[in-house]
PDB file of C-alpha atoms in Angstrom:
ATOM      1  CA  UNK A1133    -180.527 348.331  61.464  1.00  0.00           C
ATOM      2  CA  UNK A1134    -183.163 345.394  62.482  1.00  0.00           C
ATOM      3  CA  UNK A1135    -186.851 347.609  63.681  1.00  0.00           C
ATOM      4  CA  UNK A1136    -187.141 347.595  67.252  1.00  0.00           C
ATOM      5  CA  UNK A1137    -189.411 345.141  69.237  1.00  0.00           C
ATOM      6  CA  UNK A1138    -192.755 346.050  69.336  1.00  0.00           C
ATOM      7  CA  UNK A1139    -194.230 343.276  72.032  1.00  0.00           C
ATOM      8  CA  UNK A1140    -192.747 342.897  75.595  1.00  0.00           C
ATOM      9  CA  UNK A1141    -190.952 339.916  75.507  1.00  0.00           C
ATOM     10  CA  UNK A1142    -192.301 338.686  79.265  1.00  0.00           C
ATOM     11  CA  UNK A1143    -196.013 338.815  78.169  1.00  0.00           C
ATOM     12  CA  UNK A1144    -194.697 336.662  74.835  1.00  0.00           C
ATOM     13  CA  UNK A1145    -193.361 333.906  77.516  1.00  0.00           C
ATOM     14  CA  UNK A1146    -196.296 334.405  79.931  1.00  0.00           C
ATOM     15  CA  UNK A1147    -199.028 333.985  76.358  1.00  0.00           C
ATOM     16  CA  UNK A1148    -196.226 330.800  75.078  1.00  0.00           C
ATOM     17  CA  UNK A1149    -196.467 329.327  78.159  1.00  0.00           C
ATOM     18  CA  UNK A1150    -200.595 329.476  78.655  1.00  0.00           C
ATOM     19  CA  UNK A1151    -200.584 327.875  74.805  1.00  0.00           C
ATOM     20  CA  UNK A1152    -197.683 325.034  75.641  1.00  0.00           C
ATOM     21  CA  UNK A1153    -199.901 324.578  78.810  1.00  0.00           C
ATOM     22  CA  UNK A1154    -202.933 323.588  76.926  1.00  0.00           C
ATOM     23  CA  UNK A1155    -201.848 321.360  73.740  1.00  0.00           C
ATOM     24  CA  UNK A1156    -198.239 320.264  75.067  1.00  0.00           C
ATOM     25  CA  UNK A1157    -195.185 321.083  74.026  1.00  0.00           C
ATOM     26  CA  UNK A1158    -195.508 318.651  70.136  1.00  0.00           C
ATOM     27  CA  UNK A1159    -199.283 319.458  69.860  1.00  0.00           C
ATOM     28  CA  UNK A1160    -197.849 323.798  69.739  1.00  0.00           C
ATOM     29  CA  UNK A1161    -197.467 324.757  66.266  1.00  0.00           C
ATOM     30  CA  UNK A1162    -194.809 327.575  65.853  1.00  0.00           C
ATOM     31  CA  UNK A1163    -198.764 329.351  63.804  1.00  0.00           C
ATOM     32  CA  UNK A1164    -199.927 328.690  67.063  1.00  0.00           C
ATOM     33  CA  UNK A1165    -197.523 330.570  69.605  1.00  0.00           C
ATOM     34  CA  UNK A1166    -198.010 333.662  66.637  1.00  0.00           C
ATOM     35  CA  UNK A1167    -201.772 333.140  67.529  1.00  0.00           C
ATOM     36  CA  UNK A1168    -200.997 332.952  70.632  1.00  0.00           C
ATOM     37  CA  UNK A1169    -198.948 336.050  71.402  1.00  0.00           C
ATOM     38  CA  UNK A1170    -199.388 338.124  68.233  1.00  0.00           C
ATOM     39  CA  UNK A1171    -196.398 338.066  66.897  1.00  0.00           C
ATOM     40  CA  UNK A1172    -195.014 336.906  63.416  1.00  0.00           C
ATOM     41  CA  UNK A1173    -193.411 333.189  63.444  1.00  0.00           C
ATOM     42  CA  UNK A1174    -189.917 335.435  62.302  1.00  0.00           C
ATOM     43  CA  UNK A1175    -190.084 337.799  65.213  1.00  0.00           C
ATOM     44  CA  UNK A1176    -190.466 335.177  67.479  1.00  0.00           C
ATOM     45  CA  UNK A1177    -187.688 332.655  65.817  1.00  0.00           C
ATOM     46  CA  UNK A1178    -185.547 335.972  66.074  1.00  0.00           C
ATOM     47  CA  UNK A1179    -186.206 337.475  69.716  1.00  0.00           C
ATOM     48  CA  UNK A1180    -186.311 333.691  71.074  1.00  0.00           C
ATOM     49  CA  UNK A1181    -184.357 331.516  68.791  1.00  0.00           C
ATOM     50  CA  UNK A1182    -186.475 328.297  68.540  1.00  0.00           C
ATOM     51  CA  UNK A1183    -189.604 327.020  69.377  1.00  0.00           C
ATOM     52  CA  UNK A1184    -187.524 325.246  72.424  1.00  0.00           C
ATOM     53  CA  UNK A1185    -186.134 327.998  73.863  1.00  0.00           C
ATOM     54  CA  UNK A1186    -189.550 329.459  74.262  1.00  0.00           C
ATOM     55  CA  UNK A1187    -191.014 326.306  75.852  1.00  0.00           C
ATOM     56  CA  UNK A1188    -187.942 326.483  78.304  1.00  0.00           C
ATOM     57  CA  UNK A1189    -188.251 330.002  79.091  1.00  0.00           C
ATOM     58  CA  UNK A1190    -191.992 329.393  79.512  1.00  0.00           C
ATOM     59  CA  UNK A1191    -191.227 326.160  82.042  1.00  0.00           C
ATOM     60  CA  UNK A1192    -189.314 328.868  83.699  1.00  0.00           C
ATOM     61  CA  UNK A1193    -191.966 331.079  84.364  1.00  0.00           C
ATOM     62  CA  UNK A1194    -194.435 328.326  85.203  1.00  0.00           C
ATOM     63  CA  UNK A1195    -191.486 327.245  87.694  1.00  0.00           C
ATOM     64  CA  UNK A1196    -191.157 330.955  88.944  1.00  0.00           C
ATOM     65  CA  UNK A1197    -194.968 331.970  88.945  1.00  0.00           C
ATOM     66  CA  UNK A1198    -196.073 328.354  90.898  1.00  0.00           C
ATOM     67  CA  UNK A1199    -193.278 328.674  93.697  1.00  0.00           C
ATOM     68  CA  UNK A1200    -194.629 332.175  94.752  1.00  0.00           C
ATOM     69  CA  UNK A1201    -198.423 331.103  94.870  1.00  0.00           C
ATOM     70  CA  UNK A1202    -197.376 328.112  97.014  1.00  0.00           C
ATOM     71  CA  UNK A1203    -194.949 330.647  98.950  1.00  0.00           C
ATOM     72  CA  UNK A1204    -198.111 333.212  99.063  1.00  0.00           C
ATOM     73  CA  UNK A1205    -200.098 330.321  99.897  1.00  0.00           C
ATOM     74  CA  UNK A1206    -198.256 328.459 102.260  1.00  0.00           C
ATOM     75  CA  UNK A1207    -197.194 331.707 104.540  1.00  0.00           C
ATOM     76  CA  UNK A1208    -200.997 332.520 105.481  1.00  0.00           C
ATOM     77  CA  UNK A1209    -201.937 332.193 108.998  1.00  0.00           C
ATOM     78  CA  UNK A1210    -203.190 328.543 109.903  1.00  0.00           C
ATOM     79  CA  UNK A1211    -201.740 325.253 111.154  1.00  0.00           C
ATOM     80  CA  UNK A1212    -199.533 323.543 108.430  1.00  0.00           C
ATOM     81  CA  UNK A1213    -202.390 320.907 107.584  1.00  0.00           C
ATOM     82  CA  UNK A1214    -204.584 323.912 106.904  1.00  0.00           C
ATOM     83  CA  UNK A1215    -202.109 325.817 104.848  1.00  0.00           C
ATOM     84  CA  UNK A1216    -201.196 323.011 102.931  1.00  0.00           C
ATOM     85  CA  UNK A1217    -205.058 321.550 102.920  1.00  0.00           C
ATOM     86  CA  UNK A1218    -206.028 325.487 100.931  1.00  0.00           C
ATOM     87  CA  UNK A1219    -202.755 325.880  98.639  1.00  0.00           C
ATOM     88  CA  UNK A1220    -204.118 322.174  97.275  1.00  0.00           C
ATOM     89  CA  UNK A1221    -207.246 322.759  97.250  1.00  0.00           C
ATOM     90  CA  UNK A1222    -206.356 326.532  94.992  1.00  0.00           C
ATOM     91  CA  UNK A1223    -204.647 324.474  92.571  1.00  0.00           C
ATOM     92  CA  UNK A1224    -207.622 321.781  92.340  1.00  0.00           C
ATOM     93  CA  UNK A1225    -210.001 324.993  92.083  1.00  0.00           C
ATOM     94  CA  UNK A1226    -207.852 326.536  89.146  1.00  0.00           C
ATOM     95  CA  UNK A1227    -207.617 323.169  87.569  1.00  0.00           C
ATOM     96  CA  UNK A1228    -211.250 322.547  87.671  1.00  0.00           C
ATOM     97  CA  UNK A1229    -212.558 326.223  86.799  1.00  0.00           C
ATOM     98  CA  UNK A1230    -210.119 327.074  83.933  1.00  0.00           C
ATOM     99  CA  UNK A1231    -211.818 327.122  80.528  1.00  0.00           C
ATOM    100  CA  UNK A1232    -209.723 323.636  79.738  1.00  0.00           C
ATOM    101  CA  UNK A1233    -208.896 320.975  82.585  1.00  0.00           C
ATOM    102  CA  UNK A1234    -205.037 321.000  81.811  1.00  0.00           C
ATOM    103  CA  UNK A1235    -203.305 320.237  84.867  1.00  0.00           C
ATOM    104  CA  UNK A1236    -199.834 321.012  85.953  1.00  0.00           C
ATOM    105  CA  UNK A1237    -197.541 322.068  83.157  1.00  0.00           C
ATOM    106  CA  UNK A1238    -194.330 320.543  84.727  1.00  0.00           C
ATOM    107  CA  UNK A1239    -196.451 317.323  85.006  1.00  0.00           C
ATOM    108  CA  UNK A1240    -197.388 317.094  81.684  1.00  0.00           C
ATOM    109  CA  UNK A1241    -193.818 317.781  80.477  1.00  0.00           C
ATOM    110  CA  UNK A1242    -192.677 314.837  82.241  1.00  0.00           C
ATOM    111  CA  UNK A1243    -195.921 313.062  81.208  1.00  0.00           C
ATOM    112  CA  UNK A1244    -194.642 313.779  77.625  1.00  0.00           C
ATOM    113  CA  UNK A1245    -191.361 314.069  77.431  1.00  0.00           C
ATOM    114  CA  UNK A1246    -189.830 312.017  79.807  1.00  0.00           C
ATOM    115  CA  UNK A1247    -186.889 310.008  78.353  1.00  0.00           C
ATOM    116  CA  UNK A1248    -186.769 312.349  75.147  1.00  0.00           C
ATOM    117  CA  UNK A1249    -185.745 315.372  76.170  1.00  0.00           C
ATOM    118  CA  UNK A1250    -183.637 315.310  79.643  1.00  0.00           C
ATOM    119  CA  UNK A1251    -183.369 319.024  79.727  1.00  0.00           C
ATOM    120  CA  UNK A1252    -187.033 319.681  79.865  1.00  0.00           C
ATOM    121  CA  UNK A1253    -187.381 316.797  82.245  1.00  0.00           C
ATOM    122  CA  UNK A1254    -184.814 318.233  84.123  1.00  0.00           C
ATOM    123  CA  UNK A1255    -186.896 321.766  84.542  1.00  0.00           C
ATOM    124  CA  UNK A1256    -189.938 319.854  85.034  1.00  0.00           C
ATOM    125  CA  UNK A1257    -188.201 318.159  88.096  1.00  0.00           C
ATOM    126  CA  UNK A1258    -186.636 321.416  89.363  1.00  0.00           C
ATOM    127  CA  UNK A1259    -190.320 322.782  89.962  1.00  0.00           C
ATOM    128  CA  UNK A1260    -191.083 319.579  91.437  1.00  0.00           C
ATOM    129  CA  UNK A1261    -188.404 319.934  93.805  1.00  0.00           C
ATOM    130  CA  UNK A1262    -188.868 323.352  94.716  1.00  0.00           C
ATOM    131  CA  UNK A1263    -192.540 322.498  95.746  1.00  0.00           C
ATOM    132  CA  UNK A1264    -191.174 319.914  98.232  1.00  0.00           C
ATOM    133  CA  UNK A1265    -189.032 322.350  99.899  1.00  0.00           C
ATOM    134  CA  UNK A1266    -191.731 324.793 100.208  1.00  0.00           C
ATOM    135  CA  UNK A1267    -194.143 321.761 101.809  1.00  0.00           C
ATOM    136  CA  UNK A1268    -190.751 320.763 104.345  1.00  0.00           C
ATOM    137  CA  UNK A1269    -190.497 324.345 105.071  1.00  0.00           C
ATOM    138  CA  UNK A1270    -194.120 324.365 106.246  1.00  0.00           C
ATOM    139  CA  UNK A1271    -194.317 321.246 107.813  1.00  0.00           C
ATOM    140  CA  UNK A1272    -190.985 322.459 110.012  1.00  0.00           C
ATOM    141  CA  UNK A1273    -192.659 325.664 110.395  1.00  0.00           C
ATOM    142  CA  UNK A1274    -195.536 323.540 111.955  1.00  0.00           C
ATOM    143  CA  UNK A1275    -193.296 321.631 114.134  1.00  0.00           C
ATOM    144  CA  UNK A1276    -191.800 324.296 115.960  1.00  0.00           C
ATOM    145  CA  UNK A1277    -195.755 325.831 116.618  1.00  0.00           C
ATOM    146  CA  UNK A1278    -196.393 322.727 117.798  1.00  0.00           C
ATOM    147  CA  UNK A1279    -198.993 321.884 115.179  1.00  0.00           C
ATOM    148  CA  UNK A1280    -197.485 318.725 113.492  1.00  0.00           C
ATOM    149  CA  UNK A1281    -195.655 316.145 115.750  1.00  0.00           C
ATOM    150  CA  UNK A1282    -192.031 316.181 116.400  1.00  0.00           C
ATOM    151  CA  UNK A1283    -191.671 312.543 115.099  1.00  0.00           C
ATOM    152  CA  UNK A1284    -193.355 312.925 111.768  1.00  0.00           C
ATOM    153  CA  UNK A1285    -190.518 313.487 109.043  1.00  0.00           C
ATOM    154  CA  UNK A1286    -190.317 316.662 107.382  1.00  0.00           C
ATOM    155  CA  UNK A1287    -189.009 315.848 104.179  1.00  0.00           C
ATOM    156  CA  UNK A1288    -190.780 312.591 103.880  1.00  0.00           C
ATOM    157  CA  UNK A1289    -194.118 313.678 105.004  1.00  0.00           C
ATOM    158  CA  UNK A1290    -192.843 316.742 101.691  1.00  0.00           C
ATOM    159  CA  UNK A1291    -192.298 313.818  99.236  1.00  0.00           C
ATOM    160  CA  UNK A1292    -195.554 312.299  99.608  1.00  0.00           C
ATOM    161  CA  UNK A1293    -197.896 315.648  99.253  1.00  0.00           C
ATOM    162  CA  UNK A1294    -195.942 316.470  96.742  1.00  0.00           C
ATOM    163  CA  UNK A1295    -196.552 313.012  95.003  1.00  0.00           C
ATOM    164  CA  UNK A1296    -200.291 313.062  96.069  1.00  0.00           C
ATOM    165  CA  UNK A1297    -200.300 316.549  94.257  1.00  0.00           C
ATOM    166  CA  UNK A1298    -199.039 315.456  91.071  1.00  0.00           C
ATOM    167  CA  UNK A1299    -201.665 312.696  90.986  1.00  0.00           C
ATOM    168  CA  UNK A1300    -204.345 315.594  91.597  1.00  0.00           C
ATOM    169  CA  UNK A1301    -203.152 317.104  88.834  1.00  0.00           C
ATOM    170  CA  UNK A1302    -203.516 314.891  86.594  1.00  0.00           C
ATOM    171  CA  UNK A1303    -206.949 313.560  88.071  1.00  0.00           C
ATOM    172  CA  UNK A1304    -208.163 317.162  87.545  1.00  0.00           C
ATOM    173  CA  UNK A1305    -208.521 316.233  84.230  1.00  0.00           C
ATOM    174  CA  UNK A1306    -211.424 313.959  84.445  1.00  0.00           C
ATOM    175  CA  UNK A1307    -212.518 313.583  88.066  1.00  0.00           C
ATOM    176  CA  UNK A1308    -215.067 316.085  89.919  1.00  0.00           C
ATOM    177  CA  UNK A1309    -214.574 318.446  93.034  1.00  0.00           C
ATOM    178  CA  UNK A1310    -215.614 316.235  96.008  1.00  0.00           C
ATOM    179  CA  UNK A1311    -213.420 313.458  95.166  1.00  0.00           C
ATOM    180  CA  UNK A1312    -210.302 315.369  94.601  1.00  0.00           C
ATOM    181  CA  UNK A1313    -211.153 317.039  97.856  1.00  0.00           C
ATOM    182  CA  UNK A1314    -211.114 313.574  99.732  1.00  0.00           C
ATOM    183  CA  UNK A1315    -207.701 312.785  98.409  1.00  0.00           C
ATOM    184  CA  UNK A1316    -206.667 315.653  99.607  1.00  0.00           C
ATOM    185  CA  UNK A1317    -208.082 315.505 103.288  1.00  0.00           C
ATOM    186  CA  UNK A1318    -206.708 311.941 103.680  1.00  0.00           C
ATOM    187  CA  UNK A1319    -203.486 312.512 102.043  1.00  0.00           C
ATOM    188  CA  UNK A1320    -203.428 315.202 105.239  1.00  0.00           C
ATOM    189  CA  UNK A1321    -204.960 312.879 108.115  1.00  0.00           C
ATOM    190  CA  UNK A1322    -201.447 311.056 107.609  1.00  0.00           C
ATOM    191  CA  UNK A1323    -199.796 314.166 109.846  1.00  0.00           C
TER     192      UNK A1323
END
């Protein structure tokens, strides 16, 4: 009879995912998810089964834990250019004041592993995809208030933010505040 768990395996994922976040999914050392999370290399091979499932579960939760702040986010009273306008500008604010400028972590994973691993490309593009419904959603939502024009296209008008967000993203790596902020405000003037 194995001992029983002693670490909740939720806060393992949540601590994986914060370390995959920052050096990638290669540049994570199995010593460094034990850093990480405090637990032993075996506990984790044993509760998780490979250093892959743990980067998948972690995608998961990144997936999981992004859709509700842009839910959160996106629900707030406003028009849909100012909803959308502070949901980008929260994400270019956590990019910019975390202790590392890291980006998004289903960017990177396609950034990294696109081509070489499909299924991870495959989450990566599921969180992309969720993100442009949530922008349609709001841009509909928007429509029907009478804040965004009946001829611009939902899904389309989705599409592009969502593209203009992944390039903040990644720009929140090495450019400042006040220029991210202008992308964002004339990614918006197109609506």
């Amino acid at each position: 009879m194995g001992r029983p768990k002693s670490f909740e395996p939720d806060v393992v994922v949540a601590q994986a995912m914060e370390t995959f976040w920052t050096k990638g999914y290669a540049g994570t050392s199995p010593a460094d998810l034990a850093e990480a999370t405090g637990v032993a290399k075996g506990s984790l091979y044993h509760s998780f089964g490979s250093k892959r499932e743990l980067f998948t579960r972690a995608l998961d939760l990144y997936g999981r834990t992004g859709s509700e702040l842009a839910e959160e986010s996106l629900s707030r009273p406003g028009t849909a250019k100012e909803c959308i306008r502070a949901h980008f500008v929260l994400l270019v604010d956590m990019d910019l004041d975390g202790p590392v400028r890291r980006g998004c972590l289903a960017q990177n994973t396609v950034e990294e592993l696109a081509g070489r691993d499909e299924e991870a490309t495959r989450a990566a593009h599921r969180i992309e995809e969720r993100m442009i419904e949530l922008l349609a959603a709001r841009i509909e939502k928007g429509q029907r208030a009478g804040d965004v024009g009946r001829d611009v296209d939902a899904g389309t008008q989705a599409l592009f933010l969502q593209a203009t967000l992944s390039g903040l993203r990644v720009m929140a790596r090495t450019f400042d505040r006040p220029v991210l902020y202008r992308i964002i405000d004339t990614a918006l003037a197109g609506f």
